[in-house]
CSV table of C-alpha atoms and ligand atoms in Angstrom, one decimal:
chain,number,residue,atom,x,y,z
A,1,MET,CA,166.9,-133.4,86.0
A,2,ASN,CA,169.3,-135.9,84.8
A,3,ALA,CA,170.6,-138.9,86.8
A,4,LYS,CA,174.2,-137.0,87.1
A,5,GLU,CA,172.4,-134.5,88.6
A,6,ARG,CA,170.1,-136.2,91.0
A,7,MET,CA,173.1,-138.1,92.5
A,8,ASP,CA,175.0,-135.4,93.1
A,9,GLU,CA,172.1,-134.2,94.9
A,10,LEU,CA,171.8,-137.4,97.1
A,11,TYR,CA,175.3,-137.4,97.8
A,12,GLU,CA,175.1,-134.1,99.3
A,13,LEU,CA,172.1,-134.8,101.0
A,14,ILE,CA,173.6,-137.9,102.4
A,15,ASP,CA,176.7,-136.8,103.6
A,16,HIS,CA,174.7,-133.6,104.9
A,17,HIS,CA,172.3,-135.9,107.2
A,18,ASN,CA,175.0,-138.7,107.7
A,19,ARG,CA,176.6,-135.8,109.0
A,20,LEU,CA,174.1,-134.8,111.3
A,21,TYR,CA,173.7,-138.2,112.3
A,22,TYR,CA,176.7,-139.3,113.1
A,23,GLU,CA,178.6,-136.5,114.3
A,24,GLU,CA,176.3,-133.8,115.7
A,25,ASP,CA,174.0,-136.5,117.0
A,26,ASP,CA,171.1,-134.6,115.6
A,27,PRO,CA,169.3,-136.3,113.0
A,28,GLU,CA,166.6,-134.2,110.7
A,29,LEU,CA,165.3,-137.6,109.0
A,30,SER,CA,163.7,-140.5,109.8
A,31,ASP,CA,165.5,-143.7,109.6
A,32,TYR,CA,162.6,-144.6,106.9
A,33,GLU,CA,163.1,-141.3,105.0
A,34,TYR,CA,166.7,-141.8,105.0
A,35,ASP,CA,166.8,-145.5,103.8
A,36,ARG,CA,165.0,-144.5,100.9
A,37,LEU,CA,167.5,-141.7,99.8
A,38,SER,CA,170.3,-144.3,100.0
A,39,VAL,CA,168.3,-147.1,98.2
A,40,GLU,CA,167.5,-144.2,95.2
A,41,LEU,CA,170.8,-143.5,95.3
A,42,ARG,CA,172.0,-147.3,95.2
A,43,GLN,CA,170.0,-148.0,92.2
A,44,LEU,CA,171.2,-144.6,89.7
A,45,GLU,CA,174.8,-146.0,91.4
A,46,GLU,CA,174.1,-149.4,89.8
A,47,ALA,CA,172.7,-148.0,86.5
A,48,HIS,CA,175.1,-145.5,86.1
A,49,PRO,CA,178.5,-147.3,87.2
A,50,LEU,CA,180.7,-144.3,85.6
A,51,LEU,CA,179.2,-141.8,87.5
A,52,VAL,CA,179.7,-142.9,91.3
A,53,ARG,CA,182.2,-140.5,93.2
A,54,VAL,CA,185.2,-142.8,95.1
A,55,ASP,CA,184.3,-142.1,98.2
A,56,THR,CA,180.3,-142.3,97.9
A,57,PRO,CA,178.3,-143.5,100.8
A,58,THR,CA,177.1,-146.2,100.1
A,59,ARG,CA,180.1,-147.9,100.6
A,60,SER,CA,180.9,-146.5,103.7
A,61,VAL,CA,179.5,-146.8,107.6
A,62,GLY,CA,177.0,-144.4,107.0
A,63,GLY,CA,175.0,-145.7,104.3
A,64,GLY,CA,176.5,-148.7,104.0
A,65,VAL,CA,174.4,-150.5,106.3
A,66,LYS,CA,171.4,-149.9,108.2
A,67,ARG,CA,171.7,-147.4,110.7
A,68,THR,CA,169.7,-148.7,113.4
A,69,LEU,CA,170.9,-149.1,117.0
A,70,ARG,CA,168.8,-151.8,119.0
A,71,LYS,CA,166.0,-150.3,120.9
A,72,ALA,CA,166.0,-151.3,124.9
A,73,ALA,CA,164.2,-150.5,127.8
A,74,HIS,CA,165.0,-148.6,131.2
A,75,ASP,CA,164.7,-151.0,134.6
A,76,VAL,CA,164.5,-147.3,136.3
A,77,PRO,CA,163.4,-144.4,134.4
A,78,ILE,CA,166.0,-141.8,133.8
A,79,VAL,CA,164.2,-138.7,134.4
A,80,SER,CA,165.5,-135.1,134.7
A,81,LEU,CA,166.7,-133.3,137.6
A,82,GLN,CA,164.9,-129.8,138.4
A,83,ASP,CA,167.1,-127.0,136.9
A,84,ALA,CA,168.2,-123.9,138.7
A,85,PHE,CA,169.6,-120.9,137.0
A,86,SER,CA,170.2,-118.1,140.0
A,87,LYS,CA,171.0,-118.6,143.6
A,88,GLU,CA,168.1,-117.9,145.1
A,89,GLU,CA,166.8,-121.3,143.2
A,90,VAL,CA,169.5,-122.9,145.0
A,91,ASP,CA,168.3,-121.4,148.4
A,92,ALA,CA,165.4,-122.4,148.3
A,93,PHE,CA,166.0,-125.9,147.4
A,94,VAL,CA,168.6,-126.0,150.5
A,95,GLU,CA,166.0,-124.7,152.3
A,96,ARG,CA,162.8,-126.4,151.9
A,97,ILE,CA,164.9,-129.9,152.3
A,98,ARG,CA,166.2,-128.7,155.3
A,99,LYS,CA,163.3,-127.7,157.0
A,100,GLU,CA,162.0,-131.4,156.3
A,101,GLN,CA,164.7,-133.3,156.9
A,102,PRO,CA,166.8,-131.3,159.9
A,103,GLY,CA,170.4,-132.6,159.8
A,104,VAL,CA,170.8,-133.3,156.1
A,105,VAL,CA,173.7,-133.6,154.2
A,106,PHE,CA,174.2,-132.3,150.9
A,107,VAL,CA,176.6,-133.6,148.0
A,108,VAL,CA,177.7,-130.7,145.3
A,109,GLU,CA,179.2,-132.3,142.4
A,110,LYS,CA,180.4,-131.6,138.9
A,111,LYS,CA,177.6,-131.9,136.1
A,112,ILE,CA,179.4,-133.3,133.4
A,113,ASP,CA,178.4,-132.6,129.9
A,114,GLY,CA,178.2,-135.6,128.0
A,115,LEU,CA,175.9,-138.6,127.1
A,116,THR,CA,174.1,-140.6,129.9
A,117,LEU,CA,174.7,-144.2,130.1
A,118,VAL,CA,173.5,-146.6,131.7
A,119,LEU,CA,175.4,-150.0,132.4
A,120,ARG,CA,174.0,-153.3,133.3
A,121,TYR,CA,176.4,-155.8,135.1
A,122,ARG,CA,175.2,-159.4,135.9
A,123,LYS,CA,177.1,-161.6,138.0
A,124,GLY,CA,179.9,-159.1,137.7
A,125,VAL,CA,180.1,-158.7,133.7
A,126,LEU,CA,178.9,-156.1,131.9
A,127,GLU,CA,176.0,-157.3,129.8
A,128,GLU,CA,174.6,-154.4,128.2
A,129,ALA,CA,174.7,-150.5,127.9
A,130,ILE,CA,171.7,-148.3,127.3
A,131,THR,CA,171.4,-144.6,125.6
A,132,ARG,CA,169.1,-142.3,127.6
A,133,GLY,CA,166.8,-141.9,125.0
A,134,ASP,CA,163.5,-140.7,126.0
A,135,GLY,CA,164.4,-142.0,129.7
A,136,ILE,CA,161.7,-144.7,129.4
A,137,ILE,CA,163.1,-146.4,126.4
A,138,GLY,CA,166.6,-146.0,124.7
A,139,GLU,CA,169.5,-147.8,122.4
A,140,SER,CA,171.7,-150.5,123.3
A,141,VAL,CA,175.4,-149.5,122.5
A,142,TYR,CA,177.2,-152.4,124.5
A,143,GLU,CA,180.0,-152.7,121.5
A,144,ASN,CA,180.7,-149.4,121.8
A,145,ALA,CA,181.0,-149.0,125.3
A,146,LEU,CA,183.4,-151.7,125.5
A,147,ALA,CA,185.2,-149.2,123.3
A,148,VAL,CA,185.1,-146.3,125.9
A,149,ARG,CA,188.2,-146.4,128.5
A,150,GLY,CA,186.4,-146.7,132.2
A,151,ILE,CA,184.0,-148.8,131.7
A,152,PRO,CA,185.8,-152.2,132.9
A,153,ARG,CA,184.2,-155.6,131.1
A,154,ARG,CA,184.2,-157.0,134.4
A,155,ILE,CA,184.5,-156.3,138.4
A,156,PRO,CA,185.9,-157.8,140.9
A,157,GLU,CA,182.6,-158.1,143.2
A,158,PRO,CA,180.0,-160.0,141.0
A,159,LEU,CA,176.9,-159.0,142.6
A,160,ASP,CA,174.0,-160.6,140.7
A,161,TYR,CA,172.6,-157.8,139.3
A,162,LEU,CA,173.8,-154.5,139.3
A,163,GLU,CA,172.9,-151.3,137.3
A,164,LEU,CA,174.6,-147.3,137.5
A,165,ARG,CA,174.4,-144.2,135.4
A,166,GLY,CA,177.4,-142.3,134.0
A,167,GLU,CA,178.6,-140.0,131.8
A,168,VAL,CA,180.5,-140.5,128.3
A,169,TYR,CA,182.8,-137.7,127.5
A,170,MET,CA,185.0,-136.6,125.1
A,171,SER,CA,188.3,-135.3,127.5
A,172,SER,CA,190.2,-131.8,126.2
A,173,GLU,CA,192.5,-133.5,124.7
A,174,SER,CA,190.7,-136.2,122.7
A,175,PHE,CA,189.0,-133.4,121.0
A,176,ALA,CA,192.3,-131.9,120.3
A,177,SER,CA,193.4,-134.6,118.3
A,178,ALA,CA,190.2,-135.9,116.9
A,179,ASN,CA,189.7,-132.3,115.3
A,180,GLU,CA,193.7,-132.4,114.4
A,181,GLN,CA,192.7,-135.5,112.1
A,182,GLN,CA,189.8,-133.5,110.9
A,183,VAL,CA,191.9,-130.8,109.7
A,184,LEU,CA,194.6,-132.9,108.1
A,185,THR,CA,192.6,-135.9,106.8
A,186,GLY,CA,188.7,-135.9,107.2
A,187,GLY,CA,187.0,-132.7,107.1
A,188,LYS,CA,184.3,-130.4,108.8
A,189,LEU,CA,185.5,-130.1,112.2
A,190,TYR,CA,183.9,-131.1,115.2
A,191,GLN,CA,182.4,-128.3,117.4
A,192,ASN,CA,180.8,-129.4,120.6
A,193,ARG,CA,182.3,-132.3,122.5
A,194,ARG,CA,179.0,-133.2,123.9
A,195,ASN,CA,177.8,-134.1,120.5
A,196,SER,CA,180.8,-136.0,118.9
A,197,ALA,CA,180.6,-138.0,121.9
A,198,ALA,CA,177.1,-138.7,121.3
A,199,GLY,CA,177.2,-139.0,118.0
A,200,ALA,CA,180.3,-141.5,118.2
A,201,MET,CA,178.5,-143.6,120.7
A,202,ARG,CA,175.8,-144.2,117.5
A,203,GLN,CA,178.1,-145.4,115.5
A,204,LEU,CA,177.5,-148.9,114.3
A,205,ASP,CA,181.9,-149.4,114.8
A,206,PRO,CA,183.1,-149.7,117.8
A,207,ASP,CA,186.6,-148.4,115.7
A,208,ILE,CA,185.6,-145.0,115.4
A,209,VAL,CA,184.4,-145.2,119.4
A,210,ALA,CA,187.8,-146.1,120.3
A,211,ARG,CA,189.5,-143.8,118.1
A,212,ARG,CA,187.7,-140.9,119.3
A,213,GLN,CA,189.0,-141.8,122.9
A,214,LEU,CA,185.6,-141.1,125.1
A,215,ASP,CA,185.7,-141.7,128.6
A,216,PHE,CA,183.3,-142.6,131.4
A,217,PHE,CA,182.2,-140.9,134.9
A,218,ALA,CA,180.4,-143.0,137.2
A,219,PHE,CA,177.9,-140.6,138.9
A,220,ASN,CA,174.9,-143.3,140.2
A,221,LEU,CA,174.3,-146.3,141.4
A,222,GLU,CA,170.6,-147.7,140.8
A,223,ILE,CA,170.4,-151.0,141.9
A,224,ALA,CA,172.8,-153.1,143.6
A,225,GLN,CA,171.3,-156.8,144.7
A,226,GLY,CA,172.6,-158.0,147.8
A,227,LYS,CA,174.2,-154.9,148.9
A,228,THR,CA,172.9,-152.0,150.7
A,229,PHE,CA,174.1,-148.9,151.3
A,230,ALA,CA,173.5,-145.9,153.8
A,231,SER,CA,174.9,-143.1,151.4
A,232,HIS,CA,175.4,-141.6,148.1
A,233,LYS,CA,179.5,-141.3,148.7
A,234,GLU,CA,179.2,-144.7,150.0
A,235,THR,CA,178.2,-146.1,146.6
A,236,LEU,CA,180.6,-143.9,145.0
A,237,GLU,CA,183.4,-145.4,146.6
A,238,TRP,CA,182.5,-148.5,146.1
A,239,LEU,CA,182.0,-148.0,142.4
A,240,LYS,CA,185.6,-146.7,142.9
A,241,ASN,CA,186.9,-150.4,144.0
A,242,GLN,CA,184.8,-151.8,141.3
A,243,GLY,CA,186.8,-150.3,139.1
A,244,PHE,CA,184.7,-147.0,138.0
A,245,VAL,CA,186.3,-143.5,137.9
A,246,VAL,CA,183.6,-141.7,139.8
A,247,SER,CA,182.7,-137.9,139.3
A,248,PRO,CA,185.6,-136.6,141.0
A,249,ASP,CA,186.0,-134.0,143.7
A,250,LEU,CA,183.0,-134.5,145.4
A,251,ARG,CA,181.4,-131.8,148.0
A,252,GLU,CA,179.9,-131.6,151.4
A,253,ALA,CA,177.7,-129.2,152.4
A,254,ARG,CA,175.2,-128.6,154.9
A,255,THR,CA,174.1,-125.0,154.4
A,256,SER,CA,172.5,-122.8,151.7
A,257,GLU,CA,176.1,-120.9,151.8
A,258,GLU,CA,178.2,-123.9,151.9
A,259,VAL,CA,175.8,-125.4,149.1
A,260,TRP,CA,176.4,-121.9,146.9
A,261,SER,CA,180.6,-121.5,147.5
A,262,ALA,CA,180.8,-125.3,146.1
A,263,ILE,CA,179.0,-124.0,143.3
A,264,GLN,CA,181.4,-121.0,142.7
A,265,ASP,CA,184.2,-123.0,143.3
A,266,ILE,CA,183.1,-125.5,140.8
A,267,ALA,CA,182.6,-122.5,138.6
A,268,LYS,CA,186.3,-120.9,138.8
A,269,SER,CA,187.5,-124.6,137.9
A,270,ARG,CA,185.4,-124.8,135.0
A,271,HIS,CA,187.6,-123.8,132.0
A,272,SER,CA,190.6,-125.5,133.6
A,273,LEU,CA,189.7,-128.8,133.5
A,274,ASN,CA,189.9,-131.7,130.8
A,275,TYR,CA,186.3,-132.3,130.7
A,276,PRO,CA,183.4,-130.0,129.9
A,277,LEU,CA,181.3,-129.4,132.6
A,278,ASP,CA,177.4,-127.6,132.2
A,279,GLY,CA,176.8,-127.2,135.5
A,280,ALA,CA,176.6,-128.6,139.5
A,281,VAL,CA,174.4,-131.0,141.0
A,282,VAL,CA,173.1,-130.5,144.6
A,283,LYS,CA,172.3,-134.1,146.2
A,284,VAL,CA,171.2,-135.6,149.5
A,285,ASP,CA,173.5,-137.8,150.3
A,286,ASP,CA,171.7,-139.8,152.6
A,287,LEU,CA,169.9,-142.8,150.5
A,288,SER,CA,167.0,-143.5,152.9
A,289,MET,CA,166.4,-139.7,153.2
A,290,ARG,CA,166.1,-139.9,149.2
A,291,GLN,CA,163.1,-142.1,149.5
A,292,GLN,CA,161.2,-140.3,151.9
A,293,LEU,CA,161.6,-137.1,149.8
A,294,GLY,CA,159.9,-139.1,146.9
A,295,MET,CA,159.4,-137.1,143.6
A,296,THR,CA,157.1,-134.4,142.4
A,297,SER,CA,154.8,-135.4,139.3
A,298,LYS,CA,158.1,-134.5,136.8
A,299,VAL,CA,161.7,-134.7,139.0
A,300,PRO,CA,163.2,-136.2,142.1
A,301,ARG,CA,163.0,-133.9,145.3
A,302,TRP,CA,166.4,-134.3,146.7
A,303,ALA,CA,168.2,-133.0,143.8
A,304,ILE,CA,169.0,-130.0,141.5
A,305,ALA,CA,170.8,-129.5,138.7
A,306,TYR,CA,172.5,-125.7,138.5
A,307,LYS,CA,173.3,-124.3,135.0
A,308,TYR,CA,176.6,-122.1,135.2
A,309,PRO,CA,175.8,-118.8,132.7
A,310,PRO,CA,178.0,-118.8,129.5
A,311,GLU,CA,180.7,-117.3,129.8
A,312,GLN,CA,181.1,-113.3,128.5
A,313,LYS,CA,184.0,-111.2,127.7
A,314,GLU,CA,184.8,-107.3,126.4
A,315,THR,CA,186.9,-107.1,123.6
A,316,ILE,CA,187.0,-104.3,120.6
A,317,LEU,CA,185.8,-105.2,117.4
A,318,GLU,CA,188.4,-104.2,115.1
A,319,ASP,CA,187.0,-105.1,111.8
A,320,ILE,CA,184.6,-106.6,109.6
A,321,ALA,CA,185.0,-108.5,106.9
A,322,VAL,CA,182.5,-109.9,104.0
A,323,GLN,CA,183.0,-113.2,103.3
A,324,VAL,CA,181.9,-115.3,100.8
A,325,GLY,CA,181.0,-119.1,101.4
A,326,ARG,CA,180.7,-122.2,99.0
A,327,THR,CA,177.2,-121.6,97.9
A,328,GLY,CA,177.8,-118.0,97.4
A,329,ARG,CA,176.1,-116.4,100.5
A,330,MET,CA,178.1,-113.1,101.8
A,331,THR,CA,178.1,-113.5,105.3
A,332,PRO,CA,179.8,-109.9,107.6
A,333,LEU,CA,182.8,-111.7,109.9
A,334,ALA,CA,183.8,-109.5,113.0
A,335,ARG,CA,187.5,-109.4,113.5
A,336,LEU,CA,187.7,-109.1,117.3
A,337,LYS,CA,190.7,-108.6,119.3
A,338,PRO,CA,191.7,-111.9,120.3
A,339,VAL,CA,189.9,-112.9,123.6
A,340,ARG,CA,190.3,-116.1,125.5
A,341,LEU,CA,186.6,-117.9,126.1
A,342,ALA,CA,185.6,-120.9,127.4
A,343,GLU,CA,188.6,-123.0,126.4
A,344,THR,CA,189.4,-121.3,122.8
A,345,THR,CA,191.0,-118.1,121.8
A,346,VAL,CA,188.2,-116.2,120.5
A,347,ALA,CA,189.0,-113.6,117.4
A,348,ARG,CA,186.4,-113.7,114.6
A,349,ALA,CA,182.1,-114.1,115.2
A,350,THR,CA,179.5,-114.2,112.6
A,351,LEU,CA,177.2,-111.1,112.3
A,352,HIS,CA,175.1,-113.1,110.0
A,353,ASN,CA,173.6,-110.4,108.0
A,354,GLN,CA,172.6,-106.7,107.9
A,355,ALA,CA,169.7,-106.9,110.2
A,356,TYR,CA,171.3,-108.4,112.8
A,357,MET,CA,174.0,-105.7,112.5
A,358,ASP,CA,171.7,-102.5,112.4
A,359,GLU,CA,169.3,-104.6,115.2
A,360,LYS,CA,172.3,-105.1,117.3
A,361,ASP,CA,173.8,-101.2,116.3
A,362,ILE,CA,177.3,-103.0,116.0
A,363,ARG,CA,179.9,-100.9,114.4
A,364,ILE,CA,183.8,-100.9,113.3
A,365,GLY,CA,185.6,-99.7,116.7
A,366,ASP,CA,183.1,-101.1,119.3
A,367,THR,CA,183.6,-102.4,122.6
A,368,VAL,CA,181.6,-105.5,122.4
A,369,LEU,CA,180.1,-108.3,124.5
A,370,VAL,CA,180.8,-111.8,123.1
A,371,GLN,CA,179.5,-114.8,124.6
A,372,LYS,CA,179.6,-119.1,123.1
A,373,ALA,CA,175.8,-119.8,122.3
A,374,GLY,CA,175.8,-123.1,123.8
A,375,ASP,CA,179.7,-122.9,124.5
A,376,ILE,CA,180.5,-123.5,121.0
A,377,ILE,CA,180.3,-120.8,118.4
A,378,PRO,CA,181.0,-117.1,118.7
A,379,GLU,CA,178.4,-114.6,119.0
A,380,VAL,CA,178.3,-111.1,119.4
A,381,VAL,CA,175.5,-110.3,122.3
A,382,SER,CA,175.6,-106.9,122.6
A,383,VAL,CA,177.2,-103.9,122.2
A,384,VAL,CA,179.1,-101.6,124.9
A,385,ARG,CA,177.6,-98.0,124.2
A,386,GLU,CA,179.4,-95.7,126.8
A,387,LYS,CA,182.8,-97.6,125.1
A,388,ARG,CA,182.1,-96.6,121.5
A,389,PRO,CA,184.9,-94.2,120.1
A,390,GLU,CA,183.8,-91.0,118.2
A,391,GLY,CA,183.5,-91.3,115.0
A,392,THR,CA,181.8,-94.8,113.7
A,393,SER,CA,179.5,-95.2,111.6
A,394,ARG,CA,176.8,-98.1,110.4
A,395,PHE,CA,178.2,-101.1,108.5
A,396,ILE,CA,176.7,-101.3,104.7
A,397,MET,CA,177.0,-104.7,103.2
A,398,PRO,CA,178.3,-104.0,99.9
A,399,ASP,CA,176.9,-104.5,96.9
A,400,ARG,CA,179.4,-106.5,94.8
A,401,CYS,CA,181.4,-109.8,95.8
A,402,PRO,CA,184.2,-109.1,97.8
A,403,VAL,CA,186.3,-112.1,95.9
A,404,CYS,CA,185.2,-111.7,91.8
A,405,GLY,CA,183.3,-108.0,92.3
A,406,SER,CA,180.3,-109.4,90.9
A,407,LEU,CA,177.1,-108.1,91.7
A,408,ALA,CA,175.1,-109.2,95.0
A,409,ALA,CA,171.4,-109.9,95.4
A,410,LYS,CA,168.7,-110.8,97.9
A,411,GLU,CA,168.7,-114.2,98.6
A,412,GLU,CA,165.1,-115.9,98.2
A,413,ASP,CA,164.8,-115.3,102.6
A,414,GLY,CA,165.1,-110.8,102.0
A,415,ALA,CA,168.2,-111.8,104.9
A,416,HIS,CA,171.3,-112.6,103.5
A,417,LEU,CA,173.4,-111.5,99.8
A,418,TYR,CA,174.9,-113.7,97.6
A,419,CYS,CA,177.4,-113.3,95.0
A,420,THR,CA,175.6,-113.8,91.5
A,421,GLY,CA,179.3,-114.1,89.7
A,422,ASP,CA,179.2,-117.6,87.4
A,423,ARG,CA,183.0,-117.9,88.2
A,424,CYS,CA,183.6,-116.5,91.3
A,425,PRO,CA,186.2,-118.6,92.8
A,426,ALA,CA,185.2,-118.6,96.3
A,427,LYS,CA,182.1,-120.8,95.3
A,428,ASP,CA,184.9,-123.2,93.2
A,429,SER,CA,186.3,-124.9,96.3
A,430,ARG,CA,186.1,-128.0,94.7
A,431,SER,CA,188.4,-127.5,91.9
A,432,LEU,CA,190.8,-126.5,95.0
A,433,ALA,CA,189.9,-130.1,96.8
A,434,TYR,CA,190.9,-131.8,93.4
A,435,PHE,CA,194.4,-129.6,93.0
A,436,VAL,CA,195.5,-130.6,96.6
A,437,SER,CA,194.6,-134.1,96.3
A,438,LYS,CA,195.5,-135.2,92.8
A,439,ASP,CA,198.4,-132.6,91.5
A,440,ALA,CA,200.0,-130.6,94.0
A,441,MET,CA,199.9,-132.5,97.3
A,442,ASN,CA,199.3,-135.9,95.6
A,443,LEU,CA,197.9,-137.6,99.0
A,444,GLU,CA,195.4,-139.7,99.8
A,445,GLY,CA,193.0,-138.7,102.3
A,446,PHE,CA,193.1,-135.1,101.1
A,447,GLY,CA,189.2,-135.0,100.3
A,448,PRO,CA,187.0,-131.5,99.2
A,449,MET,CA,185.9,-131.9,103.3
A,450,ALA,CA,189.3,-131.2,104.3
A,451,VAL,CA,189.9,-128.6,101.8
A,452,GLU,CA,186.8,-126.8,103.1
A,453,ALA,CA,187.6,-127.4,106.5
A,454,LEU,CA,191.6,-125.9,106.2
A,455,ILE,CA,190.1,-122.6,104.3
A,456,SER,CA,187.1,-121.9,106.6
A,457,GLU,CA,190.0,-122.6,109.5
A,458,GLY,CA,192.2,-120.2,107.2
A,459,TYR,CA,194.8,-122.3,106.6
A,460,ILE,CA,194.9,-122.1,103.3
A,461,ARG,CA,193.1,-119.2,101.0
A,462,ASP,CA,194.3,-119.9,97.7
A,463,ALA,CA,197.1,-122.1,95.8
A,464,ALA,CA,200.3,-120.6,97.1
A,465,ASP,CA,198.9,-121.7,100.1
A,466,ILE,CA,198.6,-125.0,99.4
A,467,TYR,CA,202.3,-124.9,98.3
A,468,ARG,CA,203.4,-124.2,101.5
A,469,LEU,CA,201.4,-126.9,103.1
A,470,LYS,CA,203.2,-129.0,100.5
A,471,GLU,CA,206.4,-127.5,102.1
A,472,GLN,CA,205.5,-129.2,105.1
A,473,LYS,CA,204.3,-132.7,103.6
A,474,ASP,CA,207.2,-134.7,104.9
A,475,ILE,CA,206.2,-133.5,108.2
A,476,LEU,CA,202.8,-134.3,107.9
A,477,ILE,CA,203.1,-137.9,106.8
A,478,GLU,CA,205.9,-138.7,109.5
A,479,GLU,CA,203.7,-137.3,112.0
A,480,GLY,CA,200.7,-139.8,110.8
A,481,VAL,CA,198.8,-136.6,110.1
A,482,VAL,CA,197.7,-137.3,106.5
A,483,GLY,CA,198.3,-140.8,104.6
A,484,LYS,CA,201.5,-142.0,102.0
A,485,GLN,CA,202.1,-140.2,99.1
A,486,LYS,CA,200.4,-142.6,96.3
A,487,SER,CA,202.4,-144.1,93.6
A,488,VAL,CA,201.6,-142.2,90.2
A,489,ASP,CA,200.5,-145.4,88.7
A,490,SER,CA,197.5,-145.9,91.1
B,501,LIG,ZN1,181.7,-113.6,93.6
């Protein structure tokens, strides 16, 4: 492998791992392994300056600085709550506590799907903000916390020490506007609000956090030196007076029926809220009762988290199209009769490969049950066999690439097909990217990533579409979604 090939490989690798780390909060490499890739790339760049990519990651946040955040220990270990997935489990929890603590009052709260953050205030001033980490040791994200809306730097009542927990999350509006920016200027779309909030909080640049417009709900007070509270509700009331936004619409309940009906009400409102929910939390309100109930070896005995099942809907599978990706992989894609599901309209879902379609016996014309896996990517769960029309047949993957007509071959994994054509246009989005950025659009900020996003989202398929976009160029610039036109000699 020559230097150019190795550099291209490193660019791909580092881009990939930066994305996992910063956008999806899901790193595959240790910091050590990552640093070694960066060092190797930097050395190659120094030796071959003409081969340096304009947008090299060694000059941006991801590659230019060490990506480690300072570790910080928690005063109060963060333990998970006991999970419940059925009414029976919730009922059993409520009845057990009612037996031990007659007269108990429960509070039912929304469980916001974000990133848990511990805040520490000394003499009324924010001193530290720590991520959950493994529950014992987290990472300090103090600078970033200052860029989150709803985290006051200073509070009116200056206790010697205050520690509280809350959830950093991305509202529907922030998520939509971040993705608009991605489509038109940046690159890959954010798939998941939790991950983009968490990824932003791990950035080393608070400006990025500010741009992603994150918010904070306080949900539990841990330590308040010099103050005593009788109930959870009192603590939330006090936090509210200190300028925090507390988890909204807390419901009181005394019986298992009341608890369950509160959980159901939250479920109904779930997809019309401005913040993402993944469940409801049932807690004992009285703080001294909580102490008496204590903990098992793993979880507090005074709280339970009910997780909502993913929303599923029936729709018609109208067609199966075979899509060819940039690596040449041929993927069958279900075209669905559009259906509203977990906040978005779903019109297609991946069917992965022949084996997947065969196993679920998925056919064109079928009525299928769809859901979003982890409420992110739509998938076909199953076929409603009773509703299958007459005359359907098994879908068979074509033996040629639908884009260029070259023969298809099996990938090494034996499951997927790929196009063997050397000059397949589907594999060529990079040249399209060049066309967009330099010749047709003459715009800054229209890199290969943006083009890939535009293609995969169906905005552009070919050069004609790019001209169509070009006609809207002035509007795009005016609205600030893409950069200003470059001058000819720049
Ligand atoms: Zn092809």
